[in-house]
PDB file of C-alpha atoms in Angstrom:
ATOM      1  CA  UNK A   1     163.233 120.240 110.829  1.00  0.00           C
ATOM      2  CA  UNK A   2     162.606 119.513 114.455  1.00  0.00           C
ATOM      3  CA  UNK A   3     164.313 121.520 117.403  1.00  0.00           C
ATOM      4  CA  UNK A   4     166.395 119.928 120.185  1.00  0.00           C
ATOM      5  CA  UNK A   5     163.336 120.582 122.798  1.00  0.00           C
ATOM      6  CA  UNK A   6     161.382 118.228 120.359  1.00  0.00           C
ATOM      7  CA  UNK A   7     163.786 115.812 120.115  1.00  0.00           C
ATOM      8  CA  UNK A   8     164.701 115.665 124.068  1.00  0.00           C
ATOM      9  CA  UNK A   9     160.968 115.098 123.820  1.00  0.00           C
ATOM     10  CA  UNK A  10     160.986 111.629 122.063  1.00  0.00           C
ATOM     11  CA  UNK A  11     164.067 110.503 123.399  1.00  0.00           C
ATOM     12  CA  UNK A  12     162.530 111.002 126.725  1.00  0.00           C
ATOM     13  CA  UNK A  13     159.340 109.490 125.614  1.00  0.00           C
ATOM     14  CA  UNK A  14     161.073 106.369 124.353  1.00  0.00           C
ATOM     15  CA  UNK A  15     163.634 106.441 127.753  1.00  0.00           C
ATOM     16  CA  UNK A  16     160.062 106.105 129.490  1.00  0.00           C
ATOM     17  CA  UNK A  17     158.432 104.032 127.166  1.00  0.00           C
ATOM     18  CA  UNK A  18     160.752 101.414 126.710  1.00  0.00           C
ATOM     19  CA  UNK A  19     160.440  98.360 128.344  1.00  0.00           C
ATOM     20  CA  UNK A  20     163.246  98.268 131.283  1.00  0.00           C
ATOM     21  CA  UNK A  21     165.322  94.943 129.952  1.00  0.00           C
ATOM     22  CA  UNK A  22     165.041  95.606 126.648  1.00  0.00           C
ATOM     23  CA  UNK A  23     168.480  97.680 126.141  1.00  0.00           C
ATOM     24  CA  UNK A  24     171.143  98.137 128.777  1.00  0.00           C
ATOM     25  CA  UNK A  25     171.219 101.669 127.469  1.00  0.00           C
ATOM     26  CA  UNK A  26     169.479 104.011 124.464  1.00  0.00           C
ATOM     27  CA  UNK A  27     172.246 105.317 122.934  1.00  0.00           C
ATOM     28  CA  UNK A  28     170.334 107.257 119.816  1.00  0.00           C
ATOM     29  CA  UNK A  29     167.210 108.460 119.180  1.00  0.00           C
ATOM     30  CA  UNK A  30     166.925 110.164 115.845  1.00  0.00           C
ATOM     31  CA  UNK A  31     164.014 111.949 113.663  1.00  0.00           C
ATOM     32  CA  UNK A  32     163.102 113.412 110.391  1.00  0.00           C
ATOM     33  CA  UNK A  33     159.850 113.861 108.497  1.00  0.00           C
ATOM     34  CA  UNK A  34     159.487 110.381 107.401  1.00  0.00           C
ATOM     35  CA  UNK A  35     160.907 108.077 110.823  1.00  0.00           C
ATOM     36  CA  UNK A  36     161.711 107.630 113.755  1.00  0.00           C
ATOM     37  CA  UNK A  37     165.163 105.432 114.698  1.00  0.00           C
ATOM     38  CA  UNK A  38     165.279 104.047 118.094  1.00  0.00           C
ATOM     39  CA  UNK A  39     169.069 102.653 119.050  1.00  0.00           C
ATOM     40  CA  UNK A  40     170.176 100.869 121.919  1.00  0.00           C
ATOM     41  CA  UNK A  41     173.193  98.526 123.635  1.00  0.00           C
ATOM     42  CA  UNK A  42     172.860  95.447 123.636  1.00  0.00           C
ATOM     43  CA  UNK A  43     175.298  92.726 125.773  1.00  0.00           C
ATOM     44  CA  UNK A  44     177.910  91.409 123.867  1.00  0.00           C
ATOM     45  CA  UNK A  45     178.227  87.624 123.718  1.00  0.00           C
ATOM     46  CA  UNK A  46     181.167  86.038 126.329  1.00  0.00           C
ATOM     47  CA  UNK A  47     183.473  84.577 123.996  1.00  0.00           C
ATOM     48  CA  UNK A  48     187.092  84.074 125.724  1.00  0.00           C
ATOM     49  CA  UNK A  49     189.426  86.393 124.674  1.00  0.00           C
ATOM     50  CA  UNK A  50     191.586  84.166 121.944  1.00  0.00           C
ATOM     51  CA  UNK A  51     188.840  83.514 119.977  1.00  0.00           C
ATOM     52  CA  UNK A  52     189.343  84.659 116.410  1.00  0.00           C
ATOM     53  CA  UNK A  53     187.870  87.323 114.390  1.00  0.00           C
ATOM     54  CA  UNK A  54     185.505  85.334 112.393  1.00  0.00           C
ATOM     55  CA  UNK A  55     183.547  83.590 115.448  1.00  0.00           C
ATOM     56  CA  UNK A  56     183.646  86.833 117.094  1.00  0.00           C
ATOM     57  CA  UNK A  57     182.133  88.891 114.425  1.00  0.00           C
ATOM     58  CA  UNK A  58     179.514  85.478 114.143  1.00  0.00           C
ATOM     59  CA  UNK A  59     178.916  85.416 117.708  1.00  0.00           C
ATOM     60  CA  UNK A  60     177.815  89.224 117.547  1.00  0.00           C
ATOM     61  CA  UNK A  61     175.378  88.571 114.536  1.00  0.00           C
ATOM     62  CA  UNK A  62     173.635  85.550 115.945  1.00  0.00           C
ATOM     63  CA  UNK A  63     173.564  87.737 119.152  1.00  0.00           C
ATOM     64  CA  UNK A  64     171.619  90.448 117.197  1.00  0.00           C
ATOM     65  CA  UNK A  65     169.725  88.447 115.633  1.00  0.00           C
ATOM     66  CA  UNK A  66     168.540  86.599 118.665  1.00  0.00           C
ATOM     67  CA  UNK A  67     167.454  89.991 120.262  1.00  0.00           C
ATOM     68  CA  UNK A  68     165.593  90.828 117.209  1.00  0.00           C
ATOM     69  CA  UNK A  69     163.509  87.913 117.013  1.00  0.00           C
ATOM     70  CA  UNK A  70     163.154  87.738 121.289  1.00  0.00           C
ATOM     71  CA  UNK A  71     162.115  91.361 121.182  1.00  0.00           C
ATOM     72  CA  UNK A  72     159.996  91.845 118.178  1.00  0.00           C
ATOM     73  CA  UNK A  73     156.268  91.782 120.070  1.00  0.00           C
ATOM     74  CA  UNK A  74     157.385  94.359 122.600  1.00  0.00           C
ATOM     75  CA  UNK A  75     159.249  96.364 119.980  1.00  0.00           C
ATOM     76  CA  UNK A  76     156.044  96.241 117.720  1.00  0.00           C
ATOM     77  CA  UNK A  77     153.424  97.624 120.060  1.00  0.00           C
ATOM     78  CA  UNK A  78     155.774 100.549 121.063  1.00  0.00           C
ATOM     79  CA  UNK A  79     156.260 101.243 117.702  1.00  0.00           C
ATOM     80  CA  UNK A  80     152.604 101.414 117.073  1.00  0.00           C
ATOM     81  CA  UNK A  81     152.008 103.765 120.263  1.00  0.00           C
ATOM     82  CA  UNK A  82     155.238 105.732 118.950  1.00  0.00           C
ATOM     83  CA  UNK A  83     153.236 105.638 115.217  1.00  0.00           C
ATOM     84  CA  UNK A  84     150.087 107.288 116.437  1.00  0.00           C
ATOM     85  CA  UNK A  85     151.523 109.990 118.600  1.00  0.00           C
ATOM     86  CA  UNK A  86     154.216 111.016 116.277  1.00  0.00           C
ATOM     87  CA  UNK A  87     152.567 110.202 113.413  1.00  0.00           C
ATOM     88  CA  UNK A  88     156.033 108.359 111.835  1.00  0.00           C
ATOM     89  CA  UNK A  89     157.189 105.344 111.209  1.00  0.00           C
ATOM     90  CA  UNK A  90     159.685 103.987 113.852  1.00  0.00           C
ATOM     91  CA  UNK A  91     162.760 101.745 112.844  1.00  0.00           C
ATOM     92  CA  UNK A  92     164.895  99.941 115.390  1.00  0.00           C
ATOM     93  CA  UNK A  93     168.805  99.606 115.292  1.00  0.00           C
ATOM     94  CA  UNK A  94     171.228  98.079 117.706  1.00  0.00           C
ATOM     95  CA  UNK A  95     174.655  98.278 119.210  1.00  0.00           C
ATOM     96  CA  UNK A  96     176.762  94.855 120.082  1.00  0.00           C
ATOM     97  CA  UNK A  97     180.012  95.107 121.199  1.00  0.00           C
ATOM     98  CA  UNK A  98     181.228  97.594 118.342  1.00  0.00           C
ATOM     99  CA  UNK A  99     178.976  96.353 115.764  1.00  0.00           C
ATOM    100  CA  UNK A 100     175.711  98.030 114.691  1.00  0.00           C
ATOM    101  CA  UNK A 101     173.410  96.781 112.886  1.00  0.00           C
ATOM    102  CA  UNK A 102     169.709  98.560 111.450  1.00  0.00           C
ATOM    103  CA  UNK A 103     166.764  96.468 111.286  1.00  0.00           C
ATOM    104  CA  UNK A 104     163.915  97.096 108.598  1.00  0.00           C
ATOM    105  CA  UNK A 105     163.616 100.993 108.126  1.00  0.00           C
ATOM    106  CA  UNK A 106     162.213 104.165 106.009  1.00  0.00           C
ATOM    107  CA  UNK A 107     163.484 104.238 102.341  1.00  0.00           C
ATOM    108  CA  UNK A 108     161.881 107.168 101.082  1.00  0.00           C
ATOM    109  CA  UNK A 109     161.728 108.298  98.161  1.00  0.00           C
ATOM    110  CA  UNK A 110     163.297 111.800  96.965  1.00  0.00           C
ATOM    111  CA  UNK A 111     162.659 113.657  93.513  1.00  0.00           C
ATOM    112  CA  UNK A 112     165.373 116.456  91.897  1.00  0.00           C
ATOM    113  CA  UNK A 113     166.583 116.939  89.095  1.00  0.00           C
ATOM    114  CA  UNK A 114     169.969 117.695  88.115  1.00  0.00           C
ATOM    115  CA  UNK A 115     171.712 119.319  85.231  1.00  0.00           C
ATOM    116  CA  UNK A 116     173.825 117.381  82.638  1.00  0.00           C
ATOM    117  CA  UNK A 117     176.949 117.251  84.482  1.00  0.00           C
ATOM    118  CA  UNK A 118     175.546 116.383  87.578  1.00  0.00           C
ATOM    119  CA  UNK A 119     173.870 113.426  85.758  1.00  0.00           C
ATOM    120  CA  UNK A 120     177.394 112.912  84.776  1.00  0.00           C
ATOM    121  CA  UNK A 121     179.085 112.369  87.837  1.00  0.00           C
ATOM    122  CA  UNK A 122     176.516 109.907  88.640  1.00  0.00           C
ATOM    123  CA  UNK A 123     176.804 107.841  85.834  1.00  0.00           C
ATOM    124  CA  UNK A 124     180.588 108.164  86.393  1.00  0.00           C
ATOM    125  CA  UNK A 125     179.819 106.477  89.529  1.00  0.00           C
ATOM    126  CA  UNK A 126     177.794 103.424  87.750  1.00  0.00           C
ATOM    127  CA  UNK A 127     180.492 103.023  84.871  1.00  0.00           C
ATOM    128  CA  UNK A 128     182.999 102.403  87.952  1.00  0.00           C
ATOM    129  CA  UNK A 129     180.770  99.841  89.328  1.00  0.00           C
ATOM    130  CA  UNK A 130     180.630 102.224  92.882  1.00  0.00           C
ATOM    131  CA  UNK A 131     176.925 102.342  92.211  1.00  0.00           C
ATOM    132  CA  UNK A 132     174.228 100.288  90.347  1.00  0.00           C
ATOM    133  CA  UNK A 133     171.418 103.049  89.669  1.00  0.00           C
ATOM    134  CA  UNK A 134     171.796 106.729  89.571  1.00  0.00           C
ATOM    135  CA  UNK A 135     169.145 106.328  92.788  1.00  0.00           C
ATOM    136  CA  UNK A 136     172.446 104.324  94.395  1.00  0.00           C
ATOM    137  CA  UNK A 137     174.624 107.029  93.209  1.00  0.00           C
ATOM    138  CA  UNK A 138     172.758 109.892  94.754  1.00  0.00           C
ATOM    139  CA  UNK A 139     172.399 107.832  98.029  1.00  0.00           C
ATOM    140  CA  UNK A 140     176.391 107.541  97.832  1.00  0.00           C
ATOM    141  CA  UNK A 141     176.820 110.807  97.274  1.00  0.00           C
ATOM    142  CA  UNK A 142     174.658 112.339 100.175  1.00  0.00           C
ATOM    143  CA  UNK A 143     176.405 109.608 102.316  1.00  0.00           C
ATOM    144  CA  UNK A 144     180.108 111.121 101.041  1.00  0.00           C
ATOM    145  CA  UNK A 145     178.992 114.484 101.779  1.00  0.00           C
ATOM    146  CA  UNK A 146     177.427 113.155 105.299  1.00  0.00           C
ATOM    147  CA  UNK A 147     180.764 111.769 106.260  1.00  0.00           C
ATOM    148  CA  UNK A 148     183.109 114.797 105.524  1.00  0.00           C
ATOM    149  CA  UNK A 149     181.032 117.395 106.511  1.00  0.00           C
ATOM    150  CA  UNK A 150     179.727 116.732 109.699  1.00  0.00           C
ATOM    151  CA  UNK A 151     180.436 119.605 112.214  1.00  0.00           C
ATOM    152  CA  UNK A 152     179.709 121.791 109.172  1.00  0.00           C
ATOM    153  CA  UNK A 153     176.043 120.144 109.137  1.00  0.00           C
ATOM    154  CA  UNK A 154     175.568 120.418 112.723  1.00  0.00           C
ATOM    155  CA  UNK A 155     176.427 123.957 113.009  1.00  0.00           C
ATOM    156  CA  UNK A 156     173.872 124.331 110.024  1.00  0.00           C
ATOM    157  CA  UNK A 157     170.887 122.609 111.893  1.00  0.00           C
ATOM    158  CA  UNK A 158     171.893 124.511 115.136  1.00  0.00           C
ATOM    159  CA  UNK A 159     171.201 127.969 112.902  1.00  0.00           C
ATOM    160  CA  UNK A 160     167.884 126.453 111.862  1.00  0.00           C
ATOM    161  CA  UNK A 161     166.960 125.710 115.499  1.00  0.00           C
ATOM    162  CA  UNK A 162     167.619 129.376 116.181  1.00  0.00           C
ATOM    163  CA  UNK A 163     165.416 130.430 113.124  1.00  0.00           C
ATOM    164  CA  UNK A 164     162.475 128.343 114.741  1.00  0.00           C
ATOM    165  CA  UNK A 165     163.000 129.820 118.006  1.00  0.00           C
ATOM    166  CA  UNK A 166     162.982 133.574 116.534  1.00  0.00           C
ATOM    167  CA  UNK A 167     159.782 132.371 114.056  1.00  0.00           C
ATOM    168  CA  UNK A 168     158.138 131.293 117.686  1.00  0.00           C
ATOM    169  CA  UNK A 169     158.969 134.539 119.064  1.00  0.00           C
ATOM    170  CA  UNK A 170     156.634 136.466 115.919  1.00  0.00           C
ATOM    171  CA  UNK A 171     153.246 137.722 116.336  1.00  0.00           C
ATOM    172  CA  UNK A 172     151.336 135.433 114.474  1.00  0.00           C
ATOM    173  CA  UNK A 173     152.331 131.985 116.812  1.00  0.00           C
ATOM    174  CA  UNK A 174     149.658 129.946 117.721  1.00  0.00           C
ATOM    175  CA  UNK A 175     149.477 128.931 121.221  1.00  0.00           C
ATOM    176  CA  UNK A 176     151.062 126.271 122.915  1.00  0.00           C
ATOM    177  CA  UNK A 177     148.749 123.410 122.700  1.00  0.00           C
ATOM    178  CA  UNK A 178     147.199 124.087 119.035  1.00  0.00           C
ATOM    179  CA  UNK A 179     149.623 121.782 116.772  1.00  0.00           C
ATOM    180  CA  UNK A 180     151.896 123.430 114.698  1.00  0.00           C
ATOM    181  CA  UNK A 181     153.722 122.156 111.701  1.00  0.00           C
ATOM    182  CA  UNK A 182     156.947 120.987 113.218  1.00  0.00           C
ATOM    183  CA  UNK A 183     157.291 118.200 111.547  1.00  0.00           C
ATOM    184  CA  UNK A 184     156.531 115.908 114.713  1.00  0.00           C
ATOM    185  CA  UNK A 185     152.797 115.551 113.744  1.00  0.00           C
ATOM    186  CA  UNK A 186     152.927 114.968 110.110  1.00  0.00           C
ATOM    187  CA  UNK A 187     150.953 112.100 109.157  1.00  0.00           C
ATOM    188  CA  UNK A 188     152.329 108.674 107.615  1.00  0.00           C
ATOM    189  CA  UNK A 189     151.458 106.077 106.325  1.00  0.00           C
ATOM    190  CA  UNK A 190     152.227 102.464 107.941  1.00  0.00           C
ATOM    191  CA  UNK A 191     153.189  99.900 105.968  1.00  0.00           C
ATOM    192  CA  UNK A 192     155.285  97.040 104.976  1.00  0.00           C
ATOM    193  CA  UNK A 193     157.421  94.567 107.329  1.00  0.00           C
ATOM    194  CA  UNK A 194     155.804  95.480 111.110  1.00  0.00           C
ATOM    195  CA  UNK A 195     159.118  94.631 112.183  1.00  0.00           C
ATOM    196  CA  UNK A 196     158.852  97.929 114.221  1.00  0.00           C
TER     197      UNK A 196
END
């Protein structure tokens, strides 16, 4: 886990980075071991205010999808600077209007293993057609758990933080500029779609 000083870090990295027109605003810049996801605003299309639903909701995609392909070479070689400083892949998202949409990003994989009637309640969840794998499953439930448990979570990683600050504190920190394993510096790999 990272602490907030790290991650004010790469946000203000990428707030400096970025290229001036590419967002109207970075809204979210987020971090684990694995990736980096940069988020910004995007303009919404100007569609007249009776239009229905549908060609909203199609003007919005076609707007995305217009950035994405615009925007790809700049995104790209910030990603790569982002890469081989952080040493993480970095994955793009965007808002539009009240849409957002991810492009390509980090699907890593996760090994456990679980006791019989945990394996039940995932195959529970493939019977009922909610999931196709017990992979999908598990994904569904951390995403359940995610969604209801949120201020419990953050209260969590703010305890952590405070662990890493008292850990800091100890007599056996390094100094400042020898790397340490935070988590910002591990190495990974790059590869598949350099959609950035």
């Amino acid at each position: 886990m990272i602490t907030s000083e790290q991650k004010e870090k790469l946000r203000g990295w990428f707030a400096g980075r970025l290229p001036d027109d590419l967002f109207e605003e970075l809204t979210e810049v987020t971090v684990d071991r694995e990736e980096i996801t940069v988020i910004g605003r995007i303009p919404a299309p100007r569609l007249a205010e009776d239009v229905s639903a549908t060609e909203r909701a199609a003007a919005v995609e076609g707007r995305i999808q217009e950035f994405r392909e615009r925007t790809r070479e700049s995104r790209i070689e910030v990603a790569r600077e982002a890469e081989h400083k952080f040493r993480r892949k970095v994955s793009w998202g965007v808002e539009c209007g009240t849409e957002r949409a991810l492009f390509t990003h980090v699907a890593a994989p996760v090994m456990t293993r679980l006791r019989q009637p945990e394996r039940q309640v995932l195959d529970t969840l493939i019977a009922g057609g909610v999931a196709r794998s017990r992979s999908e499953a598990l994904a569904w439930c951390v995403r359940l758990v995610q969604r209801h448990t949120d201020d419990w979570l953050s209260e969590l990683r703010e305890s952590l933080e405070n662990v890493q600050r008292v850990r800091a504190q100890g007599p056996d920190t390094e100094p400042e500029d020898a790397p340490t394993d935070t988590g910002v510096m591990e190495e990974t790999s790059s590869s598949g779609d350099e959609d950035g």
